[in-house]
Backbone as numpy.savetxt, mean C-alpha at the origin, in Angstrom:
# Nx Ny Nz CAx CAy CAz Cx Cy Cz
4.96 -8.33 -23.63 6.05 -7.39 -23.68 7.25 -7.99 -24.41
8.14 -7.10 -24.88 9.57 -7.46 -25.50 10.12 -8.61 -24.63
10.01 -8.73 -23.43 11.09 -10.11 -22.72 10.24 -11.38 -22.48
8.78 -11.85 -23.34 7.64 -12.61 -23.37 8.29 -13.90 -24.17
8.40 -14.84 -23.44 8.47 -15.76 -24.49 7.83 -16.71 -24.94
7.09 -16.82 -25.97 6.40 -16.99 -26.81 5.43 -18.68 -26.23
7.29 -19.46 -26.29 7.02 -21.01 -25.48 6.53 -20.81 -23.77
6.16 -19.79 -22.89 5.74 -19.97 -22.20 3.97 -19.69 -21.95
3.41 -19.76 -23.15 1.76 -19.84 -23.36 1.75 -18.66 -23.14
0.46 -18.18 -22.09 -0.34 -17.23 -22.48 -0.02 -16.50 -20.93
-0.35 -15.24 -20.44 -0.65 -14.77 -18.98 -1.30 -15.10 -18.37
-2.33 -16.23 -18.71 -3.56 -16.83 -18.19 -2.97 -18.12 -17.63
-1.93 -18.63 -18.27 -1.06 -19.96 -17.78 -0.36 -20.07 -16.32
-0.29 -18.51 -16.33 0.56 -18.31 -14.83 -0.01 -17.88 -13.88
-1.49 -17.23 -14.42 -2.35 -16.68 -13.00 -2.60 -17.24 -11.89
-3.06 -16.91 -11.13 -3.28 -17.57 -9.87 -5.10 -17.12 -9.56
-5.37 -18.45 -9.36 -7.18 -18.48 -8.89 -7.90 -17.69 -9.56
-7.50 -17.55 -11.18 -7.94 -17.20 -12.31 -7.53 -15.61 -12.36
-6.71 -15.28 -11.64 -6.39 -13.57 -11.98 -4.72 -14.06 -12.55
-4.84 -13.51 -13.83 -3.36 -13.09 -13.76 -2.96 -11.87 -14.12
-1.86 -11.62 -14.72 -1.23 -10.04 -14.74 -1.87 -9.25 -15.32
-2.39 -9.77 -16.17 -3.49 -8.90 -17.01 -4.59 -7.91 -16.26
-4.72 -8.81 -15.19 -5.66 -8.31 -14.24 -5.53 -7.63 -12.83
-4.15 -8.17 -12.76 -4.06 -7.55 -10.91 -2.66 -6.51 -11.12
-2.08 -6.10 -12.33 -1.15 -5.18 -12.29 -1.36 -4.28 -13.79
-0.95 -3.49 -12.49 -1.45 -1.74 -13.58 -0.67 -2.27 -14.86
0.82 -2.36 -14.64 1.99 -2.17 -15.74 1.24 -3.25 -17.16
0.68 -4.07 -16.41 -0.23 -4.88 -17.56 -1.58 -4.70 -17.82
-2.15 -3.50 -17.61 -3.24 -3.02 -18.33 -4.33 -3.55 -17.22
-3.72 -3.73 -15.91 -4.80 -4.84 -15.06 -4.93 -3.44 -13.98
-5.08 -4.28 -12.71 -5.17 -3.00 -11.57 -6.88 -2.40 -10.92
-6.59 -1.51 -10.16 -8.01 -1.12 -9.96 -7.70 0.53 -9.57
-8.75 1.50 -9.97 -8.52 2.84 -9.31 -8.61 3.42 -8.37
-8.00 3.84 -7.50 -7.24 4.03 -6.61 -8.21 4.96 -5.82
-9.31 4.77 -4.83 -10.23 6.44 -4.68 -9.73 6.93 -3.78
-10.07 8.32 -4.18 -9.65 9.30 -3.67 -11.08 10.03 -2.37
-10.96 10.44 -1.41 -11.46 11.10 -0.66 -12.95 11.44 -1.13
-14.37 11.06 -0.71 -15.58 11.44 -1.22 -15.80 12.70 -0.20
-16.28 13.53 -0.96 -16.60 15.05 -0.86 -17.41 15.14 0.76
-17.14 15.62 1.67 -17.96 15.82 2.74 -19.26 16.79 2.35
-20.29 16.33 3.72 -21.33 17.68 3.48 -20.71 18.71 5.03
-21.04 19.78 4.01 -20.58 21.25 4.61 -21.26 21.44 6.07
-20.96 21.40 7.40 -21.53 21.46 8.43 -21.72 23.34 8.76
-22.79 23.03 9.19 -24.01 24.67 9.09 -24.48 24.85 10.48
-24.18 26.20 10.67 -23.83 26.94 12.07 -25.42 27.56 11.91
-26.31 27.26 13.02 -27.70 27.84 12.43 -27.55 29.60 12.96
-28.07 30.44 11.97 -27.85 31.70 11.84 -28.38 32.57 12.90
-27.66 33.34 13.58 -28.16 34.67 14.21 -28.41 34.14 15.79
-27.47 33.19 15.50 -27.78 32.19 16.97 -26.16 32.63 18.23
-26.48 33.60 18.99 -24.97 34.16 19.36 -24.94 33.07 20.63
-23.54 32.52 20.86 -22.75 31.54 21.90 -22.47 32.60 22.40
-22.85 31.63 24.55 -22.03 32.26 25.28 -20.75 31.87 25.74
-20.37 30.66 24.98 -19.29 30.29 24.92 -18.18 29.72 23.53
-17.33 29.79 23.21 -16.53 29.34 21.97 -17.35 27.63 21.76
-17.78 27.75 20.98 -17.86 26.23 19.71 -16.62 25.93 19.42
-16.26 24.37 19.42 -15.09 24.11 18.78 -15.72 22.71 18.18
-15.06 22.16 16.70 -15.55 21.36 16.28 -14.21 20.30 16.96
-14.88 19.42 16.83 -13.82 18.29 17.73 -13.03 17.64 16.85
-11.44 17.85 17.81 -10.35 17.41 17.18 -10.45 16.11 16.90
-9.47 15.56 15.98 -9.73 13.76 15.58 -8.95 13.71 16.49
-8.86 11.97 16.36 -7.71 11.24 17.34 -6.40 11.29 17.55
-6.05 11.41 18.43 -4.81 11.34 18.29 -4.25 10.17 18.03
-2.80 10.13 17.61 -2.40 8.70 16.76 -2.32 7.83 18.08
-2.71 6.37 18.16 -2.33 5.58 18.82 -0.75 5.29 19.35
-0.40 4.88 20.32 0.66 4.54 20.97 1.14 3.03 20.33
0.11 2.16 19.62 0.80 1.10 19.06 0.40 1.24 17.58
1.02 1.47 16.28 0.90 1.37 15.02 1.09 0.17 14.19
0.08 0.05 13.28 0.36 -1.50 12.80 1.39 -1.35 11.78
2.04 -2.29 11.07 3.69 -2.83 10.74 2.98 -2.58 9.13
4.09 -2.02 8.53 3.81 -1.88 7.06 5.75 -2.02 6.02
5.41 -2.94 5.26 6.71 -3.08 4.74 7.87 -2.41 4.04
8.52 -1.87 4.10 9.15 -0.80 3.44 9.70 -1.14 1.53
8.66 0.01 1.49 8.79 0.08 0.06 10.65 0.22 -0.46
10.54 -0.26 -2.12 12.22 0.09 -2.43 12.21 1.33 -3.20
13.28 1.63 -4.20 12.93 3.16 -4.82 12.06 2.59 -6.30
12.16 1.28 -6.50 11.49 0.88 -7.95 9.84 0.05 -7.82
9.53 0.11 -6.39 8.15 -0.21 -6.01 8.22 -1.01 -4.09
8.08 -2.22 -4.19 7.98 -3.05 -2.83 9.51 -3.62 -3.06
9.72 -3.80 -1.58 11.00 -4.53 -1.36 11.26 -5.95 -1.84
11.94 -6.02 -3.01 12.10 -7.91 -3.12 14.51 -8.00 -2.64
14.47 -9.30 -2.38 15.21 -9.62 -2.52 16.32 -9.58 -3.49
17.66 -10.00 -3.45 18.35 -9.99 -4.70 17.87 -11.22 -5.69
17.11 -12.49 -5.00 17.00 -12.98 -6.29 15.73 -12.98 -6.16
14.67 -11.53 -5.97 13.19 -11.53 -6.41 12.01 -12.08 -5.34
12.60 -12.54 -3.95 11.45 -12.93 -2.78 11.03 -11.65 -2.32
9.83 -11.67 -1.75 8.99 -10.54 -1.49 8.58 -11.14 -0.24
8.55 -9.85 0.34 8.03 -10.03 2.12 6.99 -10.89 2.15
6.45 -11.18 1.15 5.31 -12.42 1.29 5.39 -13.62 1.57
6.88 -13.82 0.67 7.22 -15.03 0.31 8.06 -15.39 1.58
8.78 -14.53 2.25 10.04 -14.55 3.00 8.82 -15.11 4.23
7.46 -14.60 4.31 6.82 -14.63 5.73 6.19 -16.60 5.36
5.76 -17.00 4.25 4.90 -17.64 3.97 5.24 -19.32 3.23
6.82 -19.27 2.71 7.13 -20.03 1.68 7.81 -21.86 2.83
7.16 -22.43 2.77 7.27 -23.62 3.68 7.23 -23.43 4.92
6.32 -22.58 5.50 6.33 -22.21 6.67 7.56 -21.00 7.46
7.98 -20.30 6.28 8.28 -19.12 6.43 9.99 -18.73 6.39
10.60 -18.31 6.12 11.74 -18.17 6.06 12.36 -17.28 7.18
11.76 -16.93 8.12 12.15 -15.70 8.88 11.07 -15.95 9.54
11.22 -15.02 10.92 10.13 -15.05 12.27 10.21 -13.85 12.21
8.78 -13.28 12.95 9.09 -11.50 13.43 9.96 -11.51 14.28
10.45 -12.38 15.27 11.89 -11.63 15.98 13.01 -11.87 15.51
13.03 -11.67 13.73 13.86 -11.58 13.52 14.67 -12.42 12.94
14.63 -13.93 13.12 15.26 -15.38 13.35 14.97 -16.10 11.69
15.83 -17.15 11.97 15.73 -18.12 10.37 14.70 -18.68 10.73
13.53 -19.12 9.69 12.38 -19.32 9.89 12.72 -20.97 9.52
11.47 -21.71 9.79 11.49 -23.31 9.59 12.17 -23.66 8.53
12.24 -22.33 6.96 12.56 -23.21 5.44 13.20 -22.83 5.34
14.23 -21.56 6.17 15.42 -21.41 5.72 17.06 -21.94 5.95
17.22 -22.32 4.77 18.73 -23.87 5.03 19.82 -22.64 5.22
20.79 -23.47 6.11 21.94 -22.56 6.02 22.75 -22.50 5.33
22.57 -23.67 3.98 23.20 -23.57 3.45 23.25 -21.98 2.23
22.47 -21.19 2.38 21.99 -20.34 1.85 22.92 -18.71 2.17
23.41 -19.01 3.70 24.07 -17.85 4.40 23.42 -17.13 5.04
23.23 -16.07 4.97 22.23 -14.95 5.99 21.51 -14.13 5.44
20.77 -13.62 6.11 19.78 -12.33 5.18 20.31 -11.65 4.65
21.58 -11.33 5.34 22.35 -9.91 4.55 23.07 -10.20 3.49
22.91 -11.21 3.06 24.17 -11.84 1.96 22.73 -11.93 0.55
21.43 -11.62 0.96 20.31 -11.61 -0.11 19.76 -10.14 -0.37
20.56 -9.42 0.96 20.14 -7.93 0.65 20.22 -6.99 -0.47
19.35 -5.89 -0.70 19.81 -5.24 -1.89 20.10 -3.58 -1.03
21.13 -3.12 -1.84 21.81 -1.70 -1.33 21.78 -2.00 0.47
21.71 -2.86 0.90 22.05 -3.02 2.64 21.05 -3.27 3.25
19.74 -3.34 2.63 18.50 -3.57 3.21 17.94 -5.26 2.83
17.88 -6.02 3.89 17.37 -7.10 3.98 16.34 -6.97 4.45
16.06 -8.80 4.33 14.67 -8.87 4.96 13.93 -8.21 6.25
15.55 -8.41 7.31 14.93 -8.26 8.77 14.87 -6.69 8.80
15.05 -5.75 7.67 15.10 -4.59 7.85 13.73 -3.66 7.06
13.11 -4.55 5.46 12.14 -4.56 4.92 11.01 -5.02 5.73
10.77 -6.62 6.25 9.51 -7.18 6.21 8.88 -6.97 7.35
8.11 -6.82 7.85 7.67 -6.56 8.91 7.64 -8.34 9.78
7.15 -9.34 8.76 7.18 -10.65 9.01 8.41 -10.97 9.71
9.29 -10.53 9.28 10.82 -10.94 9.67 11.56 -9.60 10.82
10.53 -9.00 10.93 10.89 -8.38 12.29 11.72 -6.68 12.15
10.91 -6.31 10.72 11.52 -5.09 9.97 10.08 -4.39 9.74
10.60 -3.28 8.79 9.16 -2.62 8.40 9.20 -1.70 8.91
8.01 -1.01 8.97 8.29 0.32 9.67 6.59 1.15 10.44
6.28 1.60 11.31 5.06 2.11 11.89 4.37 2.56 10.85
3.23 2.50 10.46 2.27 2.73 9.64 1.45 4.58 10.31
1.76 5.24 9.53 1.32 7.00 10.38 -0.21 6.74 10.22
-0.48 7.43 11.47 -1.83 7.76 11.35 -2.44 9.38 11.33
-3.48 9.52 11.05 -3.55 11.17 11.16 -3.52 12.33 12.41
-2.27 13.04 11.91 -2.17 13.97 13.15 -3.47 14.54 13.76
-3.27 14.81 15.19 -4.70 15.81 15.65 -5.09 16.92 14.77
-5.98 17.25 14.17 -5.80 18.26 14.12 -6.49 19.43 14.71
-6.24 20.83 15.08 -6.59 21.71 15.91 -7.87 22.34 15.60
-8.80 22.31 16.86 -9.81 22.35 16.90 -10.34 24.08 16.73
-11.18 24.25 15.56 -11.05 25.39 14.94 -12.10 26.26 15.93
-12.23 27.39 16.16 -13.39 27.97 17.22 -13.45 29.29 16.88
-14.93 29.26 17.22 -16.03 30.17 16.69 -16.19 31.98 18.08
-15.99 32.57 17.59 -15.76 33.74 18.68 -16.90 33.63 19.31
-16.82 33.98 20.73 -18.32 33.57 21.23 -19.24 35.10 21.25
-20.40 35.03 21.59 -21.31 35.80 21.25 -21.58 36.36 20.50
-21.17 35.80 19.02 -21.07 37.08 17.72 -22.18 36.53 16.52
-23.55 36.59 16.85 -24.59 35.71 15.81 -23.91 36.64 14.17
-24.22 35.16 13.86 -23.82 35.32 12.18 -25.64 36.12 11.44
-25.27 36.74 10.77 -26.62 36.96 9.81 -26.60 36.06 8.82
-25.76 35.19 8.55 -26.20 33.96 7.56 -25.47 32.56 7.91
-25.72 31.45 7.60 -24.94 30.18 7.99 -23.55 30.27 7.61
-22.72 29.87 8.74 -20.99 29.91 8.06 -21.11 28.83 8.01
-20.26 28.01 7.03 -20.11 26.72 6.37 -18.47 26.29 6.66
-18.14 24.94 6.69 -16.82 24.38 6.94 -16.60 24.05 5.42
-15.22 24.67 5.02 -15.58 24.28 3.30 -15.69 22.74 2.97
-16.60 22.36 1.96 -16.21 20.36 1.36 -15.02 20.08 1.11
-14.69 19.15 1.25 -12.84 18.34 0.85 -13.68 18.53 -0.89
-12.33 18.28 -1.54 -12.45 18.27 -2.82 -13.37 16.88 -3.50
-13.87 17.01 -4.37 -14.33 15.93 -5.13 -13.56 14.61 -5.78
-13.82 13.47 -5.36 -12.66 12.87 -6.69 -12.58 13.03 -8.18
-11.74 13.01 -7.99 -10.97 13.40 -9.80 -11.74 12.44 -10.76
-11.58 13.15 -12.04 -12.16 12.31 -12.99 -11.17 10.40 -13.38
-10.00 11.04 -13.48 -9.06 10.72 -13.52 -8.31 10.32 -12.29
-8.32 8.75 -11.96 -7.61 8.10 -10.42 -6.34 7.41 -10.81
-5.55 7.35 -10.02 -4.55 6.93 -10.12 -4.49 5.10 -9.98
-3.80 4.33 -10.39 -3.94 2.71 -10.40 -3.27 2.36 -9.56
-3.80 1.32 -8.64 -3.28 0.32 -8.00 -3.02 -0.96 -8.08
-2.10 -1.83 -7.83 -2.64 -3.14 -8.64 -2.92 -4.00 -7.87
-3.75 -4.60 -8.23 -4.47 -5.65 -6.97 -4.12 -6.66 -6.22
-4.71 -6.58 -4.95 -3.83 -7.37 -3.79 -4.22 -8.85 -4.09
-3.12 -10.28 -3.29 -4.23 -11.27 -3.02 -4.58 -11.02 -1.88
-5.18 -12.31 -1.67 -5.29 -13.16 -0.10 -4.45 -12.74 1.04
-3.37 -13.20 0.46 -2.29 -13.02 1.29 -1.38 -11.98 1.17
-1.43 -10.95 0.41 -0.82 -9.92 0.32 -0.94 -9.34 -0.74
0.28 -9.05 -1.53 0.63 -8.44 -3.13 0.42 -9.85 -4.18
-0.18 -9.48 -5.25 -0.08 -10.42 -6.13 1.10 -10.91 -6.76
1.29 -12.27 -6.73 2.26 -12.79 -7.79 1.69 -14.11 -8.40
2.46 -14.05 -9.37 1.76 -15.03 -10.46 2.13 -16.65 -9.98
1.85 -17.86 -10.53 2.26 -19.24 -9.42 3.47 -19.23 -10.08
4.78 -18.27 -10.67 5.69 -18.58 -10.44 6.86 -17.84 -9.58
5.71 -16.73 -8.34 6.23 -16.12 -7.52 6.80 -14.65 -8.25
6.16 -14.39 -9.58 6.62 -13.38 -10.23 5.96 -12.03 -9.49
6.24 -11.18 -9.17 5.39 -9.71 -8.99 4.83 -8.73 -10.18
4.11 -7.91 -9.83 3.77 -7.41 -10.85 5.09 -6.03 -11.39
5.79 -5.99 -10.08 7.15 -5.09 -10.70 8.04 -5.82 -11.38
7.99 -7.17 -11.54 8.96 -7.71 -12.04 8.16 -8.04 -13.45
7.14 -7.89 -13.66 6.23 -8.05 -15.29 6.31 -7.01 -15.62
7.25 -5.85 -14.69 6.70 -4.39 -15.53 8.13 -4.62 -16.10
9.44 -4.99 -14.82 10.86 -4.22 -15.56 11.72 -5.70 -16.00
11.43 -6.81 -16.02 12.57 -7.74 -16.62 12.89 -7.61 -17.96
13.85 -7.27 -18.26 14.68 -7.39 -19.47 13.72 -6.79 -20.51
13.08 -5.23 -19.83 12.11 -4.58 -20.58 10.67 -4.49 -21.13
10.28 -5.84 -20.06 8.80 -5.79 -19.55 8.22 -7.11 -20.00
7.51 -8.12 -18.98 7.17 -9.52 -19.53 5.11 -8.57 -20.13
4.88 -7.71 -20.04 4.05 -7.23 -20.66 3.20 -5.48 -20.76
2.91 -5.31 -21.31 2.71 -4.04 -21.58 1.27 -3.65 -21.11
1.47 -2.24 -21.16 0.18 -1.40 -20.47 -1.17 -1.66 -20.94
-1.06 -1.68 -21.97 -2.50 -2.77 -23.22 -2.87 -3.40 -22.62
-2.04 -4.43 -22.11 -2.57 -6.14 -21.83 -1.34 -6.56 -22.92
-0.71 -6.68 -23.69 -0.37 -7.41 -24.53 1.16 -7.95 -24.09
């Protein structure tokens, strides 16, 4: 991309465990497609068969009472810091910079100040990371209401539950996770920050 500089070799120089941007972020031509929902088979009411009572197909679950922790996205992708740490880094970087309750973690010096003094628009770590005792409940799928069949009324042919849609030809990109979370390159770069520094360290091509 336009902000690439030339003396820092290749995208392959900075990858990590042989993936680099090329490969694990969309904005660089990398990524993986995103699937979408595979088509159910149509469940079949056998015909001319009259109930003496209502059929109901059974509601899903209801959402759990404990939800697992998911990090709060920013308006330009995942939450980083003002100077570019990512909930990864904040949970992971010398044994962590922050605790989930909240607290300065083993690597963070005071000489540094407080979370809120690294925040961006008012949102810090302890309010982003879930690591650091932020984040936010992860939704699960509402019940939904259990549909029912009038009783005693035989069908003269099979009624069908319609199929969910097919996936698209066309999927949307994701860009690929590590190990330990979101990818960044070994110089802690993200793949939002290869899409927008100083007008992109590389382009949708690969190049």
């Amino acid at each position: 991309g336009p902000a690439w500089n030339g003396a820092w070799g290749t995208f392959e120089d900075w990858g990590v465990d042989g993936v680099d941007a090329t490969d694990a972020c969309c904005a660089c031509g990398g990524g993986e497609a995103s699937p979408t929902d595979s088509p159910t088979e149509a469940p079949t009411d056998a015909p001319g068969s009259p109930t003496d009572s209502p059929t109901t197909d059974s509601p899903t679950d209801a959402p759990t009472d404990s939800l697992p922790c998911v990090d709060l996205p920013s308006s330009t992708g995942i939450w980083v810091s003002s100077t570019g740490a990512t909930c990864q880094q904040y949970e992971t970087f010398e044994g962590g910079l922050c605790t989930p309750s909240g607290d300065y973690g083993p690597a963070w010096n005071g000489a540094w100040g407080t979370f809120e003094d690294w925040g961006v628009d008012g949102v810090d770590a302890t309010d982003a990371c879930c690591a650091c005792g932020g984040g936010e409940a992860s939704p699960t799928d509402s019940p939904t209401e259990a549909p029912t069949d009038a009783p005693g009324s035989p069908t003269d042919s099979p009624t069908t539950d319609s199929p969910t849609d097919a996936p698209t030809d066309s999927l949307p990109c994701e860009d690929l996770p590590s190990s330990t979370g979101i990818w960044v390159s070994s110089t802690g770069a993200t793949c939002q920050q290869y899409e927008t520094f100083e007008g992109g360290l590389c382009t949708p091509s690969g190049d």
